Short mmCIF file of C-alpha atoms and ligand atoms in Angstrom, two decimals:
data_model
loop_
_atom_site.label_atom_id
_atom_site.label_comp_id
_atom_site.label_asym_id
_atom_site.label_seq_id
_atom_site.Cartn_x
_atom_site.Cartn_y
_atom_site.Cartn_z
CA UNK F 17 -6.66 38.31 -12.54
CA UNK F 18 -6.64 37.83 -16.32
CA UNK F 19 -7.64 34.36 -18.07
CA UNK F 20 -3.81 34.48 -18.98
CA UNK F 21 -2.44 34.69 -15.63
CA UNK F 22 -4.94 32.39 -14.17
CA UNK F 23 -3.21 29.55 -16.24
CA UNK F 24 0.09 30.00 -15.14
CA UNK F 25 1.35 27.17 -12.79
CA UNK F 26 2.50 28.45 -9.29
CA UNK F 27 5.94 27.13 -10.07
CA UNK F 28 6.21 29.85 -12.63
CA UNK F 29 4.62 32.60 -10.56
CA UNK F 30 0.93 32.05 -10.97
CA UNK F 31 -1.56 31.71 -8.02
CA UNK F 32 -1.61 28.29 -6.16
CA UNK F 33 -4.50 26.33 -7.24
CA UNK F 34 -5.38 25.66 -3.65
CA UNK F 35 -5.09 28.44 -0.75
CA UNK F 36 -4.92 25.50 1.71
CA UNK F 37 -2.83 22.45 1.25
CA UNK F 38 -4.33 19.35 0.12
CA UNK F 39 -2.96 16.48 2.06
CA UNK F 40 -2.09 13.02 0.01
CA UNK F 41 -3.80 11.00 2.81
CA UNK F 42 -6.15 11.66 5.41
CA UNK F 43 -7.14 8.63 8.11
CA UNK F 44 -10.49 7.27 7.20
CA UNK F 45 -13.66 5.75 9.01
CA UNK F 46 -12.48 7.40 12.44
CA UNK F 47 -15.58 7.48 15.10
CA UNK F 48 -17.09 10.59 16.83
CA UNK F 49 -17.91 10.71 20.32
CA UNK F 50 -19.17 7.07 20.41
CA UNK F 51 -15.64 5.95 20.54
CA UNK F 52 -15.40 7.87 24.10
CA UNK F 53 -17.91 5.24 25.20
CA UNK F 54 -15.68 2.23 24.25
CA UNK F 55 -12.71 3.78 26.09
CA UNK F 56 -14.91 4.06 29.15
CA UNK F 57 -15.70 0.28 28.75
CA UNK F 58 -12.24 -0.79 28.16
CA UNK F 59 -11.32 1.30 31.36
CA UNK F 60 -14.02 -0.26 33.26
CA UNK F 61 -13.17 -3.55 32.11
CA UNK F 62 -9.32 -3.32 33.55
CA UNK F 63 -8.37 -5.15 30.46
CA UNK F 64 -6.25 -2.80 28.13
CA UNK F 65 -4.91 -5.27 25.71
CA UNK F 66 -5.74 -8.37 23.86
CA UNK F 67 -9.16 -8.96 25.28
CA UNK F 68 -12.92 -8.74 24.13
CA UNK F 69 -12.46 -5.77 21.75
CA UNK F 70 -9.49 -7.61 19.92
CA UNK F 71 -11.35 -10.87 19.76
CA UNK F 72 -14.32 -8.94 18.47
CA UNK F 73 -12.21 -7.31 15.83
CA UNK F 74 -10.80 -10.68 14.71
CA UNK F 75 -14.22 -12.16 14.17
CA UNK F 76 -15.45 -9.23 12.46
CA UNK F 77 -12.22 -9.43 10.06
CA UNK F 78 -13.10 -13.27 9.79
CA UNK F 79 -16.72 -12.57 8.67
CA UNK F 80 -15.39 -9.74 6.39
CA UNK F 81 -12.80 -11.29 4.79
CA UNK F 82 -14.63 -14.82 4.73
CA UNK F 83 -11.47 -16.41 6.22
CA UNK F 84 -11.28 -19.09 8.79
CA UNK F 85 -8.65 -17.46 11.17
CA UNK F 86 -7.91 -13.77 11.85
CA UNK F 87 -4.86 -12.99 14.25
CA UNK F 88 -4.53 -9.40 15.39
CA UNK F 89 -0.98 -8.04 15.90
CA UNK F 90 0.62 -4.86 16.36
CA UNK F 91 1.63 -4.07 12.92
CA UNK F 92 1.86 -5.55 9.63
CA UNK F 93 5.54 -5.52 9.98
CA UNK F 94 5.41 -7.58 12.92
CA UNK F 95 2.73 -9.92 11.71
CA UNK F 96 4.96 -10.56 8.43
CA UNK F 97 7.97 -11.13 10.91
CA UNK F 98 5.91 -13.67 12.96
CA UNK F 99 4.39 -15.48 9.92
CA UNK F 100 7.60 -15.82 8.45
CA UNK F 101 9.32 -17.20 11.64
CA UNK F 102 6.12 -19.40 12.22
CA UNK F 103 6.82 -21.02 8.75
CA UNK F 104 10.43 -22.08 9.75
CA UNK F 105 12.05 -21.02 6.42
CA UNK F 106 15.62 -20.79 5.65
CA UNK F 107 17.30 -19.40 2.40
CA UNK F 108 15.81 -16.86 -0.13
CA UNK F 109 12.66 -15.42 -0.19
CA UNK F 110 11.57 -13.85 -3.69
CA UNK F 111 9.83 -10.24 -3.49
CA UNK F 112 9.21 -7.39 -5.50
CA UNK F 113 11.66 -4.37 -5.33
CA UNK F 114 8.77 -2.20 -6.13
CA UNK F 115 7.18 -2.23 -2.64
CA UNK F 116 7.52 -0.46 0.87
CA UNK F 117 10.75 -1.64 2.23
CA UNK F 118 8.85 -3.29 5.47
CA UNK F 119 8.17 -6.12 3.25
CA UNK F 120 11.82 -6.76 2.80
CA UNK F 121 12.62 -5.99 6.38
CA UNK F 122 10.41 -8.92 7.67
CA UNK F 123 12.90 -11.35 5.64
CA UNK F 124 16.09 -9.69 7.45
CA UNK F 125 14.54 -10.23 10.92
CA UNK F 126 14.40 -14.03 10.05
CA UNK F 127 17.71 -14.34 8.60
CA UNK F 128 16.26 -14.78 5.23
CA UNK F 129 17.79 -13.44 1.86
CA UNK F 130 15.53 -10.98 -0.11
CA UNK F 131 15.88 -12.16 -3.93
CA UNK F 132 14.13 -9.24 -5.99
CA UNK F 133 11.69 -9.92 -8.76
CA UNK F 134 10.80 -7.36 -11.29
CA UNK F 135 7.19 -5.92 -11.69
CA UNK F 136 4.48 -5.88 -14.34
CA UNK F 137 4.23 -2.68 -16.27
CA UNK F 138 0.61 -2.66 -16.27
CA UNK F 139 -0.35 -3.66 -12.62
CA UNK F 140 2.77 -2.66 -10.97
CA UNK F 141 2.78 -5.69 -8.85
CA UNK F 142 5.28 -8.53 -8.93
CA UNK F 143 5.42 -10.27 -12.33
CA UNK F 144 4.90 -14.09 -12.21
CA UNK F 145 7.46 -14.40 -15.20
CA UNK F 146 10.25 -12.75 -13.15
CA UNK F 147 9.62 -14.91 -10.12
CA UNK F 148 10.07 -17.95 -12.10
CA UNK F 149 13.42 -16.64 -13.32
CA UNK F 150 14.54 -16.05 -9.80
CA UNK F 151 13.38 -19.55 -8.56
CA UNK F 152 16.44 -21.69 -7.51
CA UNK F 153 16.82 -24.74 -5.13
CA UNK F 154 17.44 -22.02 -2.32
CA UNK F 155 14.29 -20.54 -2.72
CA UNK F 156 11.96 -20.98 0.41
CA UNK F 157 9.10 -19.09 -0.01
CA UNK F 158 7.48 -16.32 -2.30
CA UNK F 159 6.28 -12.87 -0.69
CA UNK F 160 3.79 -10.96 -3.01
CA UNK F 161 2.62 -7.62 -2.38
CA UNK F 162 -0.86 -6.20 -3.55
CA UNK F 163 0.42 -2.79 -4.60
CA UNK F 164 -1.72 0.06 -3.87
CA UNK F 165 -4.70 -2.20 -3.38
CA UNK F 166 -4.28 -3.71 -6.73
CA UNK F 167 -4.33 -7.57 -6.25
CA UNK F 168 -1.09 -9.61 -7.42
CA UNK F 169 -1.21 -12.25 -10.11
CA UNK F 170 -2.15 -14.61 -7.29
CA UNK F 171 -3.31 -17.55 -9.60
CA UNK F 172 -0.40 -17.45 -11.66
CA UNK F 173 1.98 -16.94 -8.64
CA UNK F 174 0.21 -19.64 -6.54
CA UNK F 175 0.83 -22.05 -9.48
CA UNK F 176 4.33 -21.28 -9.29
CA UNK F 177 4.62 -21.61 -5.65
CA UNK F 178 2.67 -25.24 -5.58
CA UNK F 179 4.99 -26.38 -8.25
CA UNK F 180 7.94 -25.44 -6.36
CA UNK F 181 6.39 -26.84 -2.94
CA UNK F 182 7.06 -23.56 -1.30
CA UNK F 183 4.68 -21.23 0.81
CA UNK F 184 3.24 -17.96 -0.96
CA UNK F 185 2.71 -15.27 1.70
CA UNK F 186 1.15 -11.97 0.86
CA UNK F 187 1.92 -8.44 2.03
CA UNK F 188 -1.79 -7.03 2.04
CA UNK F 189 -0.93 -3.94 3.79
CA UNK F 190 -2.88 -2.13 1.00
CA UNK F 191 -5.59 -4.25 0.34
CA UNK F 192 -8.20 -4.60 3.13
CA UNK F 193 -11.31 -4.93 1.00
CA UNK F 194 -9.87 -5.66 -2.38
CA UNK F 195 -11.12 -8.64 -4.37
CA UNK F 196 -9.09 -11.25 -6.95
CA UNK F 197 -11.96 -12.79 -9.12
CA UNK F 198 -14.64 -11.70 -6.74
CA UNK F 199 -12.96 -13.52 -4.05
CA UNK F 200 -11.66 -11.14 -1.04
CA UNK F 201 -7.92 -10.95 -0.41
CA UNK F 202 -7.20 -12.64 2.84
CA UNK F 203 -8.06 -16.10 1.38
CA UNK F 204 -4.81 -16.37 -0.63
CA UNK F 205 -1.46 -17.95 0.27
CA UNK F 206 -0.79 -19.77 3.42
CA UNK F 207 -1.26 -16.32 4.73
CA UNK F 208 -2.00 -12.51 3.93
CA UNK F 209 -1.07 -9.90 6.28
CA UNK F 210 -2.96 -6.61 6.59
CA UNK F 211 -1.83 -2.79 7.94
CA UNK F 212 -4.14 -0.97 10.01
CA UNK F 213 -1.98 2.18 10.22
CA UNK F 214 -3.37 5.57 9.52
CA UNK F 215 -2.33 5.67 5.93
CA UNK F 216 -4.05 2.25 5.35
CA UNK F 217 -7.72 1.56 4.41
CA UNK F 218 -8.85 0.56 7.89
CA UNK F 219 -7.38 2.38 10.59
CA UNK F 220 -6.58 1.08 14.37
CA UNK F 221 -3.97 3.96 14.68
CA UNK F 222 -1.50 1.05 14.75
CA UNK F 223 -1.98 -2.52 14.15
CA UNK F 224 -2.17 -5.31 11.62
CA UNK F 225 -3.99 -8.73 10.96
CA UNK F 226 -2.93 -11.88 9.76
CA UNK F 227 -5.68 -13.74 7.93
CA UNK F 228 -5.24 -17.66 7.26
CA UNK F 229 -7.18 -20.96 6.43
CA UNK F 230 -4.34 -22.77 8.39
CA UNK F 231 -5.50 -23.67 12.04
CA UNK F 232 -2.39 -24.55 13.16
CA UNK F 233 -0.47 -21.58 11.57
CA UNK F 234 -3.25 -19.53 13.40
CA UNK F 235 -2.38 -21.24 16.82
CA UNK F 236 1.20 -20.58 16.41
CA UNK F 237 0.75 -16.98 15.65
CA UNK F 238 -1.35 -16.36 18.72
CA UNK F 239 1.53 -17.93 20.96
CA UNK F 240 4.31 -16.00 18.78
CA UNK F 241 2.63 -12.51 19.31
CA UNK F 242 2.60 -13.12 23.21
CA UNK F 243 6.58 -13.45 23.49
CA UNK F 244 6.06 -17.05 22.04
CA UNK F 245 4.61 -17.98 25.57
CA UNK F 246 1.70 -20.25 25.30
CA UNK F 247 1.08 -19.62 29.06
CA UNK F 248 3.02 -21.95 30.59
CA UNK F 249 6.19 -19.71 31.02
CA UNK F 250 8.20 -21.79 28.71
CA UNK F 251 8.36 -20.06 25.17
CA UNK F 252 8.20 -21.93 22.10
CA UNK F 253 9.74 -19.42 20.15
CA UNK F 254 11.59 -16.25 20.31
CA UNK F 255 8.46 -14.36 19.87
CA UNK F 256 7.40 -10.74 19.91
CA UNK F 257 5.18 -8.51 22.29
CA UNK F 258 3.10 -8.07 19.10
CA UNK F 259 -0.19 -7.85 20.80
CA UNK F 260 -3.16 -5.33 19.94
CA UNK F 261 -4.27 -3.04 22.48
CA UNK F 262 -7.91 -2.94 23.27
CA UNK F 263 -7.95 0.65 22.17
CA UNK F 264 -6.77 0.07 18.87
CA UNK F 265 -9.20 -2.71 18.37
CA UNK F 266 -12.17 -0.54 19.21
CA UNK F 267 -10.96 2.02 16.79
CA UNK F 268 -10.70 -0.47 13.89
CA UNK F 269 -14.02 -1.91 14.86
CA UNK F 270 -15.83 1.40 14.11
CA UNK F 271 -13.77 1.62 10.92
CA UNK F 272 -15.50 -1.38 9.41
CA UNK F 273 -18.76 0.65 9.28
CA UNK F 274 -18.87 1.92 5.81
CA UNK F 275 -15.60 0.53 4.78
CA UNK F 276 -17.19 -0.94 1.37
CA UNK F 277 -18.70 2.65 0.68
CA UNK F 278 -15.29 4.25 1.21
CA UNK F 279 -13.74 1.87 -1.25
CA UNK F 280 -16.26 2.70 -3.87
CA UNK F 281 -15.89 6.14 -3.40
CA UNK F 282 -12.00 5.77 -3.90
CA UNK F 283 -12.78 4.02 -7.19
CA UNK F 284 -14.81 6.68 -8.16
CA UNK F 285 -12.14 9.23 -7.62
CA UNK F 286 -9.51 7.14 -9.50
CA UNK F 287 -11.98 6.82 -12.32
CA UNK F 288 -12.40 10.53 -12.38
CA UNK F 289 -8.62 10.93 -12.20
CA UNK F 290 -8.18 8.66 -15.18
CA UNK F 291 -10.73 10.31 -17.25
CA UNK F 292 -9.59 13.90 -16.76
CA UNK F 293 -5.75 12.80 -16.84
CA UNK F 294 -6.01 10.17 -19.59
CA UNK F 295 -6.60 13.13 -21.90
CA UNK F 296 -3.14 14.86 -21.02
CA UNK F 297 -0.30 13.54 -23.21
CA UNK F 298 2.47 11.59 -21.39
CA UNK F 299 0.27 10.19 -18.44
CA UNK F 300 -0.71 6.59 -17.76
CA UNK F 301 -2.24 4.75 -14.87
CA UNK F 302 -2.04 1.25 -12.90
CA UNK F 303 -4.17 -1.40 -14.51
CA UNK F 304 -6.75 -3.10 -12.65
CA UNK F 305 -7.60 -6.59 -14.07
CA UNK F 306 -11.37 -6.94 -14.73
CA UNK F 307 -13.10 -8.94 -11.99
CA UNK F 308 -10.54 -7.63 -9.49
CA UNK F 309 -11.47 -4.72 -6.95
CA UNK F 310 -8.64 -2.50 -5.72
CA UNK F 311 -8.89 -0.79 -2.52
CA UNK F 312 -7.42 2.00 -4.17
CA UNK F 313 -5.28 2.74 -1.26
CA UNK F 314 -2.99 4.95 -3.58
CA UNK F 315 -3.65 6.64 -6.75
CA UNK F 316 -0.60 7.12 -8.77
CA UNK F 317 0.39 8.49 -12.48
CA UNK F 318 3.43 7.43 -14.38
CA UNK F 319 4.80 10.67 -16.37
CA UNK F 320 6.54 10.08 -19.60
CA UNK F 321 8.75 13.02 -19.77
CA UNK F 322 8.99 13.26 -23.61
CA UNK F 323 5.00 13.40 -24.17
CA UNK F 324 4.29 15.25 -21.01
CA UNK F 325 6.87 17.96 -21.73
CA UNK F 326 8.49 17.93 -18.22
CA UNK F 327 9.91 15.29 -15.65
CA UNK F 328 8.14 13.40 -12.90
CA UNK F 329 10.33 15.50 -10.30
CA UNK F 330 9.34 18.96 -12.02
CA UNK F 331 5.66 17.86 -11.68
CA UNK F 332 6.49 16.82 -8.34
CA UNK F 333 7.50 20.34 -7.25
CA UNK F 334 5.24 22.17 -9.24
CA UNK F 335 2.32 20.46 -7.68
CA UNK F 336 3.66 21.23 -4.09
CA UNK F 337 3.81 24.74 -5.31
CA UNK F 338 0.06 24.38 -6.28
CA UNK F 339 -0.45 23.43 -2.44
CA UNK F 340 -1.36 19.83 -3.39
CA UNK F 341 0.84 16.93 -1.46
CA UNK F 342 2.11 14.47 -3.44
CA UNK F 343 4.64 11.63 -3.18
CA UNK F 344 6.85 9.31 -5.01
CA UNK F 345 5.96 5.83 -4.11
CA UNK F 346 7.94 3.87 -4.23
CA UNK F 347 11.40 5.95 -5.18
CA UNK F 348 13.91 4.51 -4.94
CA UNK F 349 12.91 1.01 -4.92
CA UNK F 350 14.08 -1.24 -2.32
CA UNK F 351 17.12 -2.70 -4.34
CA UNK F 352 18.47 0.98 -4.61
CA UNK F 353 18.16 1.55 -0.91
CA UNK F 354 21.44 1.27 1.43
CA UNK F 355 20.20 -1.65 3.28
CA UNK F 356 19.51 -3.81 0.19
CA UNK F 357 22.22 -2.60 -2.36
CA UNK F 358 24.67 -4.98 -1.54
CA UNK F 359 22.22 -7.78 -1.05
CA UNK F 360 20.79 -7.36 -4.42
CA UNK F 361 21.93 -9.92 -6.73
CA UNK F 362 22.20 -7.28 -9.54
CA UNK F 363 19.80 -8.94 -11.98
CA UNK F 364 18.31 -6.34 -13.83
CA UNK F 365 14.92 -4.91 -12.71
CA UNK F 366 14.24 -2.65 -15.70
CA UNK F 367 10.39 -2.28 -15.06
CA UNK F 368 10.83 -1.59 -11.38
CA UNK F 369 13.62 1.09 -12.29
CA UNK F 370 11.14 2.69 -15.14
CA UNK F 371 8.11 2.93 -12.86
CA UNK F 372 9.90 4.13 -9.94
CA UNK F 373 11.53 6.77 -11.89
CA UNK F 374 8.37 7.90 -13.49
CA UNK F 375 5.73 7.59 -10.68
CA UNK F 376 3.75 10.13 -8.56
CA UNK F 377 1.16 9.76 -6.11
CA UNK F 378 -1.80 12.14 -6.04
CA UNK F 379 -4.14 12.63 -3.08
CA UNK F 380 -7.12 9.92 -2.47
CA UNK F 381 -9.33 9.24 0.02
CA UNK F 382 -13.11 9.06 0.45
CA UNK F 383 -13.54 12.66 1.87
CA UNK F 384 -11.76 14.08 -1.19
CA UNK F 385 -14.30 15.99 -3.02
CA UNK F 386 -15.03 15.55 -6.78
CA UNK F 387 -14.26 19.35 -7.20
CA UNK F 388 -10.76 19.18 -5.15
CA UNK F 389 -9.87 16.22 -7.80
CA UNK F 390 -11.15 18.48 -10.62
CA UNK F 391 -8.72 21.24 -9.33
CA UNK F 392 -5.88 18.79 -8.80
CA UNK F 393 -6.46 17.66 -12.81
CA UNK F 394 -6.58 21.44 -13.57
CA UNK F 395 -3.45 22.00 -12.10
CA UNK F 396 -1.77 19.30 -14.02
CA UNK F 397 -3.12 20.24 -17.19
CA UNK F 398 -1.91 23.75 -16.85
CA UNK F 399 1.46 22.59 -15.99
CA UNK F 400 1.47 20.40 -19.13
CA UNK F 401 0.27 23.30 -21.23
CA UNK F 402 2.96 25.43 -19.78
CA UNK F 403 5.66 22.98 -20.43
CA UNK F 404 4.38 22.78 -24.14
CA UNK F 405 4.25 26.14 -24.66
CA UNK F 406 7.88 26.58 -23.32
CA UNK F 407 8.76 24.00 -25.76
CA UNK F 408 7.02 25.58 -28.60
CA UNK F 409 8.76 28.94 -28.13
CA UNK F 410 12.18 27.34 -27.71
CA UNK F 411 11.51 25.58 -31.22
CA UNK F 412 10.27 28.63 -32.68
CA UNK F 413 13.34 30.45 -31.52
CA UNK F 414 15.69 27.75 -32.78
C1 PLP Z 11 2.63 0.21 5.42
C2 PLP Z 11 3.16 -1.13 4.92
C3 PLP Z 11 3.58 -1.90 5.56
C4 PLP Z 11 3.94 -1.81 7.17
O1 PLP Z 11 2.79 -1.95 7.85
P1 PLP Z 11 2.87 -1.59 9.30
O2 PLP Z 11 1.57 -1.78 9.82
O3 PLP Z 11 3.14 0.15 9.31
O4 PLP Z 11 3.84 -2.20 10.06
C5 PLP Z 11 4.13 -3.12 4.93
N1 PLP Z 11 4.00 -3.28 3.86
C6 PLP Z 11 3.52 -2.26 2.92
C7 PLP Z 11 3.61 -2.54 1.40
C8 PLP Z 11 3.12 -1.20 3.35
O5 PLP Z 11 2.58 -0.09 2.68
#
């Protein structure tokens, strides 16, 4: 193959950069054969759910996060639903529209009205100034999201919440192992809720964890995850079965081993992407404020069509043809989805719209090799050069 044809993107007939498809995510921290030992232990104990492994995981999370109470649940969504229920809220909750829709679902399950705030153009997290604009006498709480593992501006948001005497809850689905000013996520707001589903940092198969410093809230949540039944067969609330099974807990306990090294590796990959892709016109990235650590659950680029030469959606197709799996997270934003379109108060969310229209997520996981990251960057570079040359010839013809 000539040098020239080697640089033709697959979308224009060139050979795909990868022979085998590179997935965008790959579950991490999974144990080997030693897991079977745990399975045997669980089977022998005859206690398959919410027993010693679950308690051990809760204790390990309490220690890792440095927070007094961790309550294991069957998912982050269930954890958010139960936390909001336990806080006994009525009215409106302010949250970002630039998030996964499950953040907003937890409000609907509690009869709460989602009020969408815009996000910050640098961090992609909910913008405290927009939260302030949306605040009213009906606001019952604020739900912040640590987007892609990048912590939200919690100090500012907590001040807004405290001044309004309303609780702050964090959807920390992406942020197990993230830090805010050297303090672990899990220690902020009245509660922070993590996800342990396969695409997240710590994997239980399915599962979640509520972290709180409030002993009374933790007690209520332990009852709520068990149908609201404290054991006297006379439920305190319409709870859920949101217990975690012993098998899931055992998996997550293994995942805690080497978690910090995996987060470091993800940050290394992020910097590698930023260095290579930062040299290509029209590409920019999420800003992680100094002093914070992102879990780098995801890595995203924003594509400025005019400078890059092609649209986000074209690059999305082009990379898929290179055998690189990419995703548009989060597109469309929650307020544009059919479930929320009519609930949305129609206050403009220009930053959310702009980011959602130009974002593309690239593969990131600790087992992704440096060479693969380089090749993904090479693919993006040849896509840009192809677009630039096309533009040039068009200009010359005119
Ligand atoms: C994954 C995710 C959830 C839901 O987590 P589950 O454990 O699957 O219920 C909630 N919020 C955000 C931001 C997520 O990415």
